[in-house]
């Protein structure tokens, strides 16, 4: 099995491939197998800072944790961070390398393919198993010529491919069959089989459909994973943010009051996972908000990070949300801005980097100014609090009180019940989160709210990875997947696309 590799692809974004890779990493690591995750190219504004001081997609950070590893740029050598509908920041081996559009990307393809190939080969030489995650869907044949993460990677490295599909969306059998059928024969030959994700109901009712799928495609289904509402932390894809309103599964309050939190769902939201730590607390109801009415009845407002701070600030104003946030703060109720959200709360923003808008007025809830720089701050913090920074904006002037310190300098700021910081992951610090929630509840007029003293966000993340590993162990033919690692692509038959009479 030494140097074996497998690609987990998906019928769509958010089909579950990230969690399947994470679960397999945890499962194999438990068996003493040295395993590493790999995503050749990711498109996401949810990222983490690595041990080398670069950034990678958050899902690869989660998968590294599952494998017992620190996050490394090796696990996600190419990252695209969308700043608009047509352009993305290109991050190569952890560091920004410019802004690209779809047409520009072809020029970079060969250079990036070499980076991807070298990193994968290096990992395969070091680890027993490398579990690769695809991007989007391999059926996006219009993008096949520039593909680095799906069949382009599988073909270049001769990887067997397992396709995961989300049956909760409906039409899965057609999605699985069609994903294979639209591919050219050489790509089809690498598709070994399928995994069904998020199944609800009686498996016996699904079995005939899977038998027919195998007869039509020549490929088995390796397992059917049941729907599990415990798997919601570290949702990397913005699709999952858009699709849901409530974050997580709220637990009953420990005291008499609930604390209702409105998290603004920005169009170019980044590191949306920051609010998940709040949703872990019993009695805290976190909802995504995109209009003023959803802010009006909230106790606390959180403005998360953004890949385009000035553009999303303009959206806040156009939607009437800027006035709603200001009114909320004016009433003495808490507002928290994180990274780009913190920048929006300041008086003045000079952006010559992300949107190149120049100087614009912020919301003015902080007497502070922000200026963007071309180089990005990438930093991990470990003590006394853990967190990480990923931002172009610098705080150039601030007349506000410090909220918390690190290395003897203020890293967060407060004016009354308005709080701001560039740190991501700050609320993962359990004692810090409990103190802040207690103060926020008092300011919001919720004296009956009580924090729990037994909630550990870190433990919740590990428990989720354990759940995923156990689901895979119970419902997927792991032996068959391990055989793919040993034997390589099984050479399945080509699916004919001729019309049947």
CSV table of C-alpha atoms in Angstrom, one decimal:
chain,number,residue,atom,x,y,z
A,1,UNK,CA,0.0,0.0,0.0
A,2,UNK,CA,3.0,2.3,0.3
A,3,UNK,CA,2.4,5.4,-1.8
A,4,UNK,CA,-1.1,4.4,-2.7
A,5,UNK,CA,-3.5,7.1,-3.7
A,6,UNK,CA,-7.2,7.4,-4.3
A,7,UNK,CA,-9.3,10.3,-5.6
A,8,UNK,CA,-12.7,11.0,-4.0
A,9,UNK,CA,-14.8,13.0,-6.5
A,10,UNK,CA,-18.3,14.3,-6.2
A,11,UNK,CA,-21.4,14.7,-8.4
A,12,UNK,CA,-21.7,18.3,-7.2
A,13,UNK,CA,-20.1,20.8,-4.9
A,14,UNK,CA,-21.0,20.0,-1.2
A,15,UNK,CA,-21.8,16.4,-2.1
A,16,UNK,CA,-19.8,15.2,0.9
A,17,UNK,CA,-16.4,14.4,-0.6
A,18,UNK,CA,-14.6,16.6,2.0
A,19,UNK,CA,-16.1,14.7,4.9
A,20,UNK,CA,-15.5,11.3,3.2
A,21,UNK,CA,-11.8,12.1,2.8
A,22,UNK,CA,-11.7,13.4,6.4
A,23,UNK,CA,-13.4,10.3,7.7
A,24,UNK,CA,-11.1,8.0,5.7
A,25,UNK,CA,-8.1,9.9,7.0
A,26,UNK,CA,-9.3,9.4,10.6
A,27,UNK,CA,-10.1,5.7,10.0
A,28,UNK,CA,-6.8,4.9,8.4
A,29,UNK,CA,-4.8,6.9,11.0
A,30,UNK,CA,-6.5,4.8,13.7
A,31,UNK,CA,-5.2,1.7,12.0
A,32,UNK,CA,-1.6,3.1,12.2
A,33,UNK,CA,-1.5,3.9,8.5
A,34,UNK,CA,0.4,7.0,7.6
A,35,UNK,CA,-2.1,9.0,5.6
A,36,UNK,CA,-2.2,12.5,4.2
A,37,UNK,CA,-4.9,14.5,2.5
A,38,UNK,CA,-4.5,16.3,-0.8
A,39,UNK,CA,-6.6,18.7,-2.9
A,40,UNK,CA,-4.7,19.8,-6.0
A,41,UNK,CA,-6.9,22.9,-6.5
A,42,UNK,CA,-9.5,24.3,-4.3
A,43,UNK,CA,-11.9,27.2,-4.8
A,44,UNK,CA,-12.9,28.5,-1.4
A,45,UNK,CA,-12.8,31.6,0.7
A,46,UNK,CA,-12.6,29.5,3.8
A,47,UNK,CA,-9.0,28.9,4.5
A,48,UNK,CA,-6.5,28.3,7.4
A,49,UNK,CA,-2.9,29.3,8.0
A,50,UNK,CA,-0.4,26.5,7.8
A,51,UNK,CA,2.7,25.6,9.8
A,52,UNK,CA,4.8,27.2,7.0
A,53,UNK,CA,2.9,30.5,7.2
A,54,UNK,CA,0.9,30.0,4.1
A,55,UNK,CA,-2.8,29.3,3.6
A,56,UNK,CA,-4.9,26.3,2.3
A,57,UNK,CA,-8.5,25.5,2.1
A,58,UNK,CA,-10.2,24.9,5.5
A,59,UNK,CA,-11.3,21.4,4.5
A,60,UNK,CA,-7.7,20.3,4.0
A,61,UNK,CA,-6.9,21.7,7.5
A,62,UNK,CA,-9.7,19.5,8.8
A,63,UNK,CA,-8.5,16.5,6.9
A,64,UNK,CA,-5.0,17.0,8.2
A,65,UNK,CA,-6.4,17.1,11.8
A,66,UNK,CA,-8.2,13.8,11.0
A,67,UNK,CA,-4.9,12.3,9.9
A,68,UNK,CA,-3.1,13.6,13.1
A,69,UNK,CA,-1.1,16.2,11.1
A,70,UNK,CA,-0.6,19.9,11.2
A,71,UNK,CA,-2.0,21.9,8.2
A,72,UNK,CA,0.6,22.2,5.5
A,73,UNK,CA,0.7,24.0,2.1
A,74,UNK,CA,1.6,20.6,0.7
A,75,UNK,CA,-2.0,19.4,1.1
A,76,UNK,CA,-3.6,22.1,-1.1
A,77,UNK,CA,-0.9,23.6,-3.4
A,78,UNK,CA,-3.4,25.7,-5.5
A,79,UNK,CA,-6.2,27.7,-3.9
A,80,UNK,CA,-8.6,30.1,-5.7
A,81,UNK,CA,-10.3,32.7,-3.5
A,82,UNK,CA,-13.2,34.3,-5.4
A,83,UNK,CA,-13.4,38.1,-5.0
A,84,UNK,CA,-16.1,38.6,-7.7
A,85,UNK,CA,-18.2,36.6,-10.1
A,86,UNK,CA,-15.4,36.6,-12.7
A,87,UNK,CA,-12.1,36.9,-10.8
A,88,UNK,CA,-10.3,35.0,-8.1
A,89,UNK,CA,-7.1,35.5,-6.1
A,90,UNK,CA,-4.6,32.7,-7.1
A,91,UNK,CA,-2.8,31.3,-4.1
A,92,UNK,CA,0.1,28.9,-5.0
A,93,UNK,CA,1.9,26.9,-2.3
A,94,UNK,CA,0.3,29.1,0.3
A,95,UNK,CA,0.9,32.6,-1.0
A,96,UNK,CA,-1.0,35.0,-3.3
A,97,UNK,CA,0.3,34.9,-6.8
A,98,UNK,CA,-2.0,37.4,-8.5
A,99,UNK,CA,-5.6,37.7,-9.6
A,100,UNK,CA,-7.0,35.6,-12.4
A,101,UNK,CA,-10.1,35.3,-14.5
A,102,UNK,CA,-11.4,32.2,-16.2
A,103,UNK,CA,-9.7,33.2,-19.5
A,104,UNK,CA,-6.4,33.9,-17.8
A,105,UNK,CA,-6.3,30.5,-16.1
A,106,UNK,CA,-5.3,28.6,-19.2
A,107,UNK,CA,-2.0,30.5,-19.2
A,108,UNK,CA,-1.2,29.2,-15.8
A,109,UNK,CA,-2.3,25.6,-16.4
A,110,UNK,CA,1.0,24.0,-17.3
A,111,UNK,CA,2.9,25.7,-14.5
A,112,UNK,CA,0.3,24.8,-12.0
A,113,UNK,CA,0.1,21.2,-13.2
A,114,UNK,CA,3.8,20.8,-12.5
A,115,UNK,CA,3.3,22.2,-9.0
A,116,UNK,CA,0.5,19.8,-8.3
A,117,UNK,CA,2.3,16.8,-9.8
A,118,UNK,CA,5.5,17.5,-7.7
A,119,UNK,CA,3.5,17.9,-4.4
A,120,UNK,CA,1.5,14.7,-5.0
A,121,UNK,CA,4.6,12.7,-5.9
A,122,UNK,CA,6.4,14.0,-2.7
A,123,UNK,CA,3.5,13.1,-0.5
A,124,UNK,CA,3.2,9.6,-2.0
A,125,UNK,CA,6.9,9.1,-1.4
A,126,UNK,CA,6.5,10.0,2.3
A,127,UNK,CA,3.1,8.5,3.3
A,128,UNK,CA,1.5,5.1,3.0
A,129,UNK,CA,-1.7,6.6,1.5
A,130,UNK,CA,-2.6,9.9,0.0
A,131,UNK,CA,-6.4,10.6,-0.1
A,132,UNK,CA,-7.1,13.2,-2.8
A,133,UNK,CA,-10.3,15.2,-3.0
A,134,UNK,CA,-11.7,16.4,-6.2
A,135,UNK,CA,-13.2,19.9,-6.8
A,136,UNK,CA,-16.8,20.5,-7.9
A,137,UNK,CA,-17.7,17.7,-10.3
A,138,UNK,CA,-15.6,15.7,-12.9
A,139,UNK,CA,-18.6,16.0,-15.2
A,140,UNK,CA,-17.8,19.7,-15.9
A,141,UNK,CA,-16.5,18.7,-19.3
A,142,UNK,CA,-16.3,22.3,-20.4
A,143,UNK,CA,-13.5,22.7,-17.9
A,144,UNK,CA,-11.7,19.5,-18.7
A,145,UNK,CA,-8.8,21.1,-20.7
A,146,UNK,CA,-7.7,23.1,-17.6
A,147,UNK,CA,-8.7,20.5,-14.9
A,148,UNK,CA,-6.1,19.9,-12.3
A,149,UNK,CA,-8.2,18.4,-9.5
A,150,UNK,CA,-10.5,15.8,-11.0
A,151,UNK,CA,-9.9,13.6,-14.0
A,152,UNK,CA,-6.9,15.7,-15.1
A,153,UNK,CA,-5.2,14.7,-11.8
A,154,UNK,CA,-6.5,11.2,-12.0
A,155,UNK,CA,-5.3,10.7,-15.5
A,156,UNK,CA,-1.9,12.3,-14.8
A,157,UNK,CA,-1.2,10.2,-11.7
A,158,UNK,CA,-3.2,7.1,-12.7
A,159,UNK,CA,-5.6,7.3,-9.7
A,160,UNK,CA,-8.6,5.2,-9.1
A,161,UNK,CA,-11.7,7.5,-8.6
A,162,UNK,CA,-14.7,7.0,-6.3
A,163,UNK,CA,-17.6,9.3,-6.9
A,164,UNK,CA,-19.7,10.5,-4.0
A,165,UNK,CA,-23.3,11.7,-4.5
A,166,UNK,CA,-25.7,13.5,-2.2
A,167,UNK,CA,-29.0,11.6,-2.4
A,168,UNK,CA,-30.7,14.2,-0.2
A,169,UNK,CA,-30.8,16.5,-3.2
A,170,UNK,CA,-32.8,14.0,-5.4
A,171,UNK,CA,-31.9,12.6,-8.8
A,172,UNK,CA,-28.8,10.8,-7.5
A,173,UNK,CA,-28.9,7.7,-9.7
A,174,UNK,CA,-29.0,10.0,-12.8
A,175,UNK,CA,-26.2,12.1,-11.4
A,176,UNK,CA,-23.9,9.1,-10.8
A,177,UNK,CA,-24.6,7.5,-14.2
A,178,UNK,CA,-24.4,10.8,-16.0
A,179,UNK,CA,-21.1,11.7,-14.3
A,180,UNK,CA,-19.5,8.6,-15.8
A,181,UNK,CA,-21.3,8.8,-19.2
A,182,UNK,CA,-20.2,12.3,-20.2
A,183,UNK,CA,-16.6,11.5,-19.7
A,184,UNK,CA,-14.3,10.4,-22.5
A,185,UNK,CA,-13.4,6.7,-22.4
A,186,UNK,CA,-9.9,7.1,-20.9
A,187,UNK,CA,-11.4,9.1,-18.0
A,188,UNK,CA,-14.3,6.6,-17.6
A,189,UNK,CA,-11.8,3.8,-17.1
A,190,UNK,CA,-10.5,5.4,-13.9
A,191,UNK,CA,-14.0,5.6,-12.3
A,192,UNK,CA,-14.1,2.6,-9.9
A,193,UNK,CA,-17.4,3.0,-8.3
A,194,UNK,CA,-19.7,5.1,-6.1
A,195,UNK,CA,-20.6,6.1,-2.6
A,196,UNK,CA,-24.1,7.4,-1.7
A,197,UNK,CA,-24.2,10.1,0.9
A,198,UNK,CA,-27.0,11.4,3.2
A,199,UNK,CA,-29.5,8.6,2.7
A,200,UNK,CA,-32.7,8.7,4.7
A,201,UNK,CA,-35.1,5.8,4.9
A,202,UNK,CA,-35.1,2.1,4.2
A,203,UNK,CA,-31.9,0.9,2.3
A,204,UNK,CA,-33.9,-2.0,0.9
A,205,UNK,CA,-35.9,0.5,-1.2
A,206,UNK,CA,-32.7,1.9,-2.7
A,207,UNK,CA,-31.0,-1.4,-3.4
A,208,UNK,CA,-32.8,-2.2,-6.7
A,209,UNK,CA,-31.8,1.2,-8.0
A,210,UNK,CA,-28.1,0.6,-7.1
A,211,UNK,CA,-28.3,-2.9,-8.8
A,212,UNK,CA,-29.6,-1.3,-11.9
A,213,UNK,CA,-26.9,1.5,-11.7
A,214,UNK,CA,-24.2,-1.2,-11.6
A,215,UNK,CA,-25.8,-3.0,-14.5
A,216,UNK,CA,-25.9,0.1,-16.6
A,217,UNK,CA,-22.5,1.6,-15.6
A,218,UNK,CA,-20.5,-1.6,-14.8
A,219,UNK,CA,-19.5,0.0,-11.4
A,220,UNK,CA,-20.4,-1.0,-7.9
A,221,UNK,CA,-21.7,1.2,-5.1
A,222,UNK,CA,-19.2,0.8,-2.2
A,223,UNK,CA,-21.6,2.0,0.5
A,224,UNK,CA,-24.6,4.0,1.5
A,225,UNK,CA,-23.9,6.6,4.2
A,226,UNK,CA,-26.9,7.6,6.3
A,227,UNK,CA,-27.9,11.2,6.9
A,228,UNK,CA,-26.3,12.5,10.1
A,229,UNK,CA,-27.1,15.9,11.5
A,230,UNK,CA,-23.9,15.8,13.7
A,231,UNK,CA,-21.7,16.6,10.6
A,232,UNK,CA,-22.0,20.4,10.3
A,233,UNK,CA,-18.7,21.8,11.6
A,234,UNK,CA,-16.1,23.1,9.2
A,235,UNK,CA,-18.5,23.5,6.3
A,236,UNK,CA,-16.0,24.7,3.6
A,237,UNK,CA,-18.3,25.3,0.7
A,238,UNK,CA,-20.4,28.5,0.4
A,239,UNK,CA,-23.1,26.3,-1.0
A,240,UNK,CA,-23.8,24.9,2.4
A,241,UNK,CA,-24.0,28.5,3.9
A,242,UNK,CA,-26.5,29.6,1.3
A,243,UNK,CA,-28.6,26.4,1.7
A,244,UNK,CA,-29.2,26.7,5.4
A,245,UNK,CA,-30.5,29.4,7.7
A,246,UNK,CA,-29.8,27.9,11.2
A,247,UNK,CA,-26.1,27.0,11.9
A,248,UNK,CA,-25.7,23.5,13.4
A,249,UNK,CA,-28.3,21.9,15.7
A,250,UNK,CA,-29.2,24.2,18.6
A,251,UNK,CA,-29.2,22.6,22.0
A,252,UNK,CA,-31.6,23.7,24.7
A,253,UNK,CA,-30.4,26.5,27.0
A,254,UNK,CA,-28.8,25.8,30.4
A,255,UNK,CA,-30.6,28.9,31.8
A,256,UNK,CA,-34.0,30.5,31.2
A,257,UNK,CA,-33.1,32.5,28.1
A,258,UNK,CA,-32.0,31.8,24.5
A,259,UNK,CA,-29.4,34.1,22.9
A,260,UNK,CA,-30.3,34.8,19.3
A,261,UNK,CA,-27.4,35.6,17.0
A,262,UNK,CA,-27.7,37.0,13.5
A,263,UNK,CA,-24.7,36.3,11.3
A,264,UNK,CA,-24.7,38.4,8.2
A,265,UNK,CA,-24.5,36.3,5.1
A,266,UNK,CA,-22.2,38.4,2.9
A,267,UNK,CA,-22.1,37.7,-0.8
A,268,UNK,CA,-18.3,37.2,-0.7
A,269,UNK,CA,-18.2,35.7,2.8
A,270,UNK,CA,-14.9,34.2,3.9
A,271,UNK,CA,-14.2,31.9,6.9
A,272,UNK,CA,-17.9,31.6,7.6
A,273,UNK,CA,-17.0,28.8,10.0
A,274,UNK,CA,-16.1,31.4,12.7
A,275,UNK,CA,-19.7,31.4,13.8
A,276,UNK,CA,-19.8,27.7,14.3
A,277,UNK,CA,-18.1,27.9,17.7
A,278,UNK,CA,-21.0,30.1,18.9
A,279,UNK,CA,-23.5,27.5,17.6
A,280,UNK,CA,-21.8,24.8,19.7
A,281,UNK,CA,-23.1,26.5,22.8
A,282,UNK,CA,-26.4,25.3,24.4
A,283,UNK,CA,-29.0,28.0,24.2
A,284,UNK,CA,-27.3,29.9,21.4
A,285,UNK,CA,-29.3,30.1,18.1
A,286,UNK,CA,-27.2,31.3,15.2
A,287,UNK,CA,-29.1,32.2,12.0
A,288,UNK,CA,-27.7,33.5,8.7
A,289,UNK,CA,-29.2,36.9,8.0
A,290,UNK,CA,-29.5,38.7,4.7
A,291,UNK,CA,-32.2,41.4,5.3
A,292,UNK,CA,-32.9,44.0,8.0
A,293,UNK,CA,-35.8,42.1,9.5
A,294,UNK,CA,-33.6,39.2,10.5
A,295,UNK,CA,-31.3,41.6,12.3
A,296,UNK,CA,-34.1,43.5,14.1
A,297,UNK,CA,-35.1,40.8,16.5
A,298,UNK,CA,-31.5,39.5,17.2
A,299,UNK,CA,-29.7,39.8,20.4
A,300,UNK,CA,-26.2,39.8,18.8
A,301,UNK,CA,-25.1,40.6,15.3
A,302,UNK,CA,-21.9,39.1,13.8
A,303,UNK,CA,-20.4,40.4,10.6
A,304,UNK,CA,-18.0,37.6,9.4
A,305,UNK,CA,-15.0,38.0,7.1
A,306,UNK,CA,-15.1,38.9,3.4
A,307,UNK,CA,-12.9,38.4,0.4
A,308,UNK,CA,-14.1,41.8,-0.9
A,309,UNK,CA,-14.7,44.0,2.1
A,310,UNK,CA,-15.6,47.2,0.3
A,311,UNK,CA,-17.9,45.5,-2.2
A,312,UNK,CA,-19.7,43.7,0.6
A,313,UNK,CA,-20.0,46.9,2.6
A,314,UNK,CA,-21.7,48.4,-0.4
A,315,UNK,CA,-24.1,45.4,-0.4
A,316,UNK,CA,-24.8,46.0,3.3
A,317,UNK,CA,-25.8,49.5,2.5
A,318,UNK,CA,-27.9,48.6,-0.5
A,319,UNK,CA,-29.8,45.9,1.5
A,320,UNK,CA,-30.5,48.3,4.4
A,321,UNK,CA,-28.4,46.1,6.6
A,322,UNK,CA,-25.9,48.9,7.4
A,323,UNK,CA,-28.6,51.0,9.0
A,324,UNK,CA,-29.9,47.9,10.8
A,325,UNK,CA,-26.5,47.1,12.3
A,326,UNK,CA,-26.0,50.7,13.3
A,327,UNK,CA,-29.4,50.8,15.0
A,328,UNK,CA,-28.6,47.5,16.7
A,329,UNK,CA,-25.4,49.0,18.1
A,330,UNK,CA,-27.1,52.2,19.0
A,331,UNK,CA,-29.5,50.4,21.2
A,332,UNK,CA,-26.5,49.0,23.2
A,333,UNK,CA,-26.9,45.5,21.9
A,334,UNK,CA,-23.6,43.6,20.9
A,335,UNK,CA,-22.1,43.7,17.4
A,336,UNK,CA,-19.0,41.6,16.5
A,337,UNK,CA,-16.9,42.2,13.4
A,338,UNK,CA,-14.4,39.5,12.3
A,339,UNK,CA,-11.6,40.4,9.8
A,340,UNK,CA,-13.5,42.0,6.9
A,341,UNK,CA,-16.4,42.5,9.2
A,342,UNK,CA,-14.2,44.4,11.6
A,343,UNK,CA,-12.9,46.5,8.8
A,344,UNK,CA,-16.4,47.5,7.8
A,345,UNK,CA,-17.0,48.8,11.4
A,346,UNK,CA,-14.2,51.2,11.1
A,347,UNK,CA,-14.4,54.9,10.0
A,348,UNK,CA,-12.4,54.8,6.8
A,349,UNK,CA,-11.2,52.1,4.5
A,350,UNK,CA,-8.5,52.7,1.8
A,351,UNK,CA,-8.7,49.7,-0.6
A,352,UNK,CA,-6.2,49.7,-3.5
A,353,UNK,CA,-5.9,45.9,-3.5
A,354,UNK,CA,-9.1,43.8,-3.4
A,355,UNK,CA,-11.7,46.0,-5.2
A,356,UNK,CA,-9.3,49.0,-5.9
A,357,UNK,CA,-12.1,51.3,-4.8
A,358,UNK,CA,-9.8,53.8,-3.0
A,359,UNK,CA,-11.0,55.5,0.1
A,360,UNK,CA,-14.5,54.8,1.2
A,361,UNK,CA,-16.4,55.5,4.4
A,362,UNK,CA,-16.9,52.6,6.8
A,363,UNK,CA,-19.8,52.2,9.2
A,364,UNK,CA,-18.0,54.4,11.7
A,365,UNK,CA,-18.8,52.2,14.8
A,366,UNK,CA,-15.1,52.3,15.6
A,367,UNK,CA,-12.9,55.4,15.5
A,368,UNK,CA,-10.3,53.6,13.4
A,369,UNK,CA,-8.9,53.5,9.9
A,370,UNK,CA,-8.0,50.6,7.6
A,371,UNK,CA,-5.5,50.6,4.7
A,372,UNK,CA,-5.0,47.7,2.4
A,373,UNK,CA,-1.5,46.5,1.5
A,374,UNK,CA,-0.5,44.3,-1.5
A,375,UNK,CA,1.1,41.6,0.8
A,376,UNK,CA,-1.2,39.5,2.9
A,377,UNK,CA,-0.8,39.1,6.7
A,378,UNK,CA,-0.7,35.3,7.4
A,379,UNK,CA,-0.1,34.4,11.0
A,380,UNK,CA,-1.0,31.7,13.5
A,381,UNK,CA,-1.3,32.4,17.2
A,382,UNK,CA,-1.0,29.8,19.9
A,383,UNK,CA,-0.7,31.5,23.3
A,384,UNK,CA,-2.3,32.8,25.4
A,385,UNK,CA,-5.1,32.5,22.9
A,386,UNK,CA,-5.2,30.5,19.6
A,387,UNK,CA,-6.3,32.0,16.3
A,388,UNK,CA,-5.0,33.0,12.9
A,389,UNK,CA,-5.0,36.0,10.6
A,390,UNK,CA,-5.5,36.2,6.8
A,391,UNK,CA,-6.0,39.7,5.5
A,392,UNK,CA,-4.7,42.5,3.3
A,393,UNK,CA,-6.2,45.3,5.4
A,394,UNK,CA,-4.0,46.9,8.1
A,395,UNK,CA,-5.3,48.9,11.1
A,396,UNK,CA,-3.4,52.2,10.6
A,397,UNK,CA,-5.1,54.2,13.4
A,398,UNK,CA,-7.3,53.3,16.3
A,399,UNK,CA,-8.7,55.4,19.2
A,400,UNK,CA,-10.6,52.5,20.8
A,401,UNK,CA,-9.9,50.4,23.9
A,402,UNK,CA,-8.3,47.0,23.6
A,403,UNK,CA,-10.5,44.0,23.8
A,404,UNK,CA,-7.8,41.3,24.2
A,405,UNK,CA,-4.0,41.3,23.9
A,406,UNK,CA,-1.4,38.9,22.5
A,407,UNK,CA,2.4,39.4,22.6
A,408,UNK,CA,1.7,42.5,24.7
A,409,UNK,CA,-0.3,44.3,22.0
A,410,UNK,CA,-4.0,44.7,21.3
A,411,UNK,CA,-5.4,42.2,18.8
A,412,UNK,CA,-9.1,43.1,19.3
A,413,UNK,CA,-10.9,46.3,20.1
A,414,UNK,CA,-14.1,47.4,21.9
A,415,UNK,CA,-16.3,50.4,22.1
A,416,UNK,CA,-19.2,49.6,24.5
A,417,UNK,CA,-20.8,46.5,23.1
A,418,UNK,CA,-19.2,46.7,19.7
A,419,UNK,CA,-16.2,44.4,19.2
A,420,UNK,CA,-13.8,43.8,16.4
A,421,UNK,CA,-10.7,41.7,15.5
A,422,UNK,CA,-8.8,40.5,12.5
A,423,UNK,CA,-8.4,37.1,14.2
A,424,UNK,CA,-10.2,34.0,12.9
A,425,UNK,CA,-10.8,31.1,15.3
A,426,UNK,CA,-10.9,33.4,18.3
A,427,UNK,CA,-14.2,32.0,19.5
A,428,UNK,CA,-12.8,28.5,19.5
A,429,UNK,CA,-11.1,29.4,22.7
A,430,UNK,CA,-13.6,28.0,25.2
A,431,UNK,CA,-13.1,30.2,28.2
A,432,UNK,CA,-12.8,33.3,26.1
A,433,UNK,CA,-16.0,32.5,24.3
A,434,UNK,CA,-17.9,31.9,27.5
A,435,UNK,CA,-16.8,35.2,29.0
A,436,UNK,CA,-17.7,37.1,25.8
A,437,UNK,CA,-21.1,35.4,25.5
A,438,UNK,CA,-21.9,36.1,29.2
A,439,UNK,CA,-21.1,39.8,28.6
A,440,UNK,CA,-23.0,39.9,25.3
A,441,UNK,CA,-26.1,38.3,26.9
A,442,UNK,CA,-26.1,40.9,29.7
A,443,UNK,CA,-25.8,43.8,27.1
A,444,UNK,CA,-28.6,42.3,25.1
A,445,UNK,CA,-30.9,42.1,28.0
A,446,UNK,CA,-30.8,38.3,28.4
A,447,UNK,CA,-30.0,37.8,32.1
A,448,UNK,CA,-31.4,34.3,32.1
A,449,UNK,CA,-28.8,33.0,29.5
A,450,UNK,CA,-26.1,30.7,31.0
A,451,UNK,CA,-23.1,29.4,29.2
A,452,UNK,CA,-22.1,25.8,29.6
A,453,UNK,CA,-18.9,24.9,31.3
A,454,UNK,CA,-18.5,21.5,29.5
A,455,UNK,CA,-18.5,22.6,25.8
A,456,UNK,CA,-15.1,22.2,24.0
A,457,UNK,CA,-15.2,23.2,20.3
A,458,UNK,CA,-11.9,21.3,19.7
A,459,UNK,CA,-13.5,18.2,21.2
A,460,UNK,CA,-16.6,18.7,19.1
A,461,UNK,CA,-14.5,18.8,15.9
A,462,UNK,CA,-12.7,15.6,16.9
A,463,UNK,CA,-15.9,13.9,17.8
A,464,UNK,CA,-17.3,14.8,14.3
A,465,UNK,CA,-14.3,13.3,12.6
A,466,UNK,CA,-14.8,10.1,14.8
A,467,UNK,CA,-18.5,10.0,13.8
A,468,UNK,CA,-17.5,10.2,10.1
A,469,UNK,CA,-14.9,7.4,10.5
A,470,UNK,CA,-17.5,5.2,12.3
A,471,UNK,CA,-20.1,5.8,9.6
A,472,UNK,CA,-17.6,4.8,6.9
A,473,UNK,CA,-16.5,1.8,8.8
A,474,UNK,CA,-20.1,0.6,9.3
A,475,UNK,CA,-21.6,1.4,5.9
A,476,UNK,CA,-18.8,1.4,3.3
A,477,UNK,CA,-16.7,-1.5,2.0
A,478,UNK,CA,-13.4,-0.3,3.3
A,479,UNK,CA,-11.7,-3.4,2.2
A,480,UNK,CA,-12.6,-2.7,-1.4
A,481,UNK,CA,-11.3,0.9,-1.2
A,482,UNK,CA,-8.0,-0.4,0.3
A,483,UNK,CA,-7.8,-2.8,-2.6
A,484,UNK,CA,-8.0,0.2,-5.0
A,485,UNK,CA,-5.0,1.7,-3.2
A,486,UNK,CA,-3.0,-1.5,-3.8
A,487,UNK,CA,-4.2,-2.3,-7.3
A,488,UNK,CA,-4.9,1.1,-8.9
A,489,UNK,CA,-7.7,1.8,-11.4
A,490,UNK,CA,-9.7,-1.4,-12.0
A,491,UNK,CA,-10.3,-0.6,-15.7
A,492,UNK,CA,-14.1,-0.5,-15.6
A,493,UNK,CA,-16.1,-0.7,-18.9
A,494,UNK,CA,-16.9,2.4,-21.0
A,495,UNK,CA,-20.5,3.5,-20.7
A,496,UNK,CA,-22.2,4.0,-24.1
A,497,UNK,CA,-23.9,7.3,-24.7
A,498,UNK,CA,-25.8,6.0,-27.7
A,499,UNK,CA,-29.6,6.4,-27.6
A,500,UNK,CA,-31.3,3.3,-26.6
A,501,UNK,CA,-34.4,2.2,-28.5
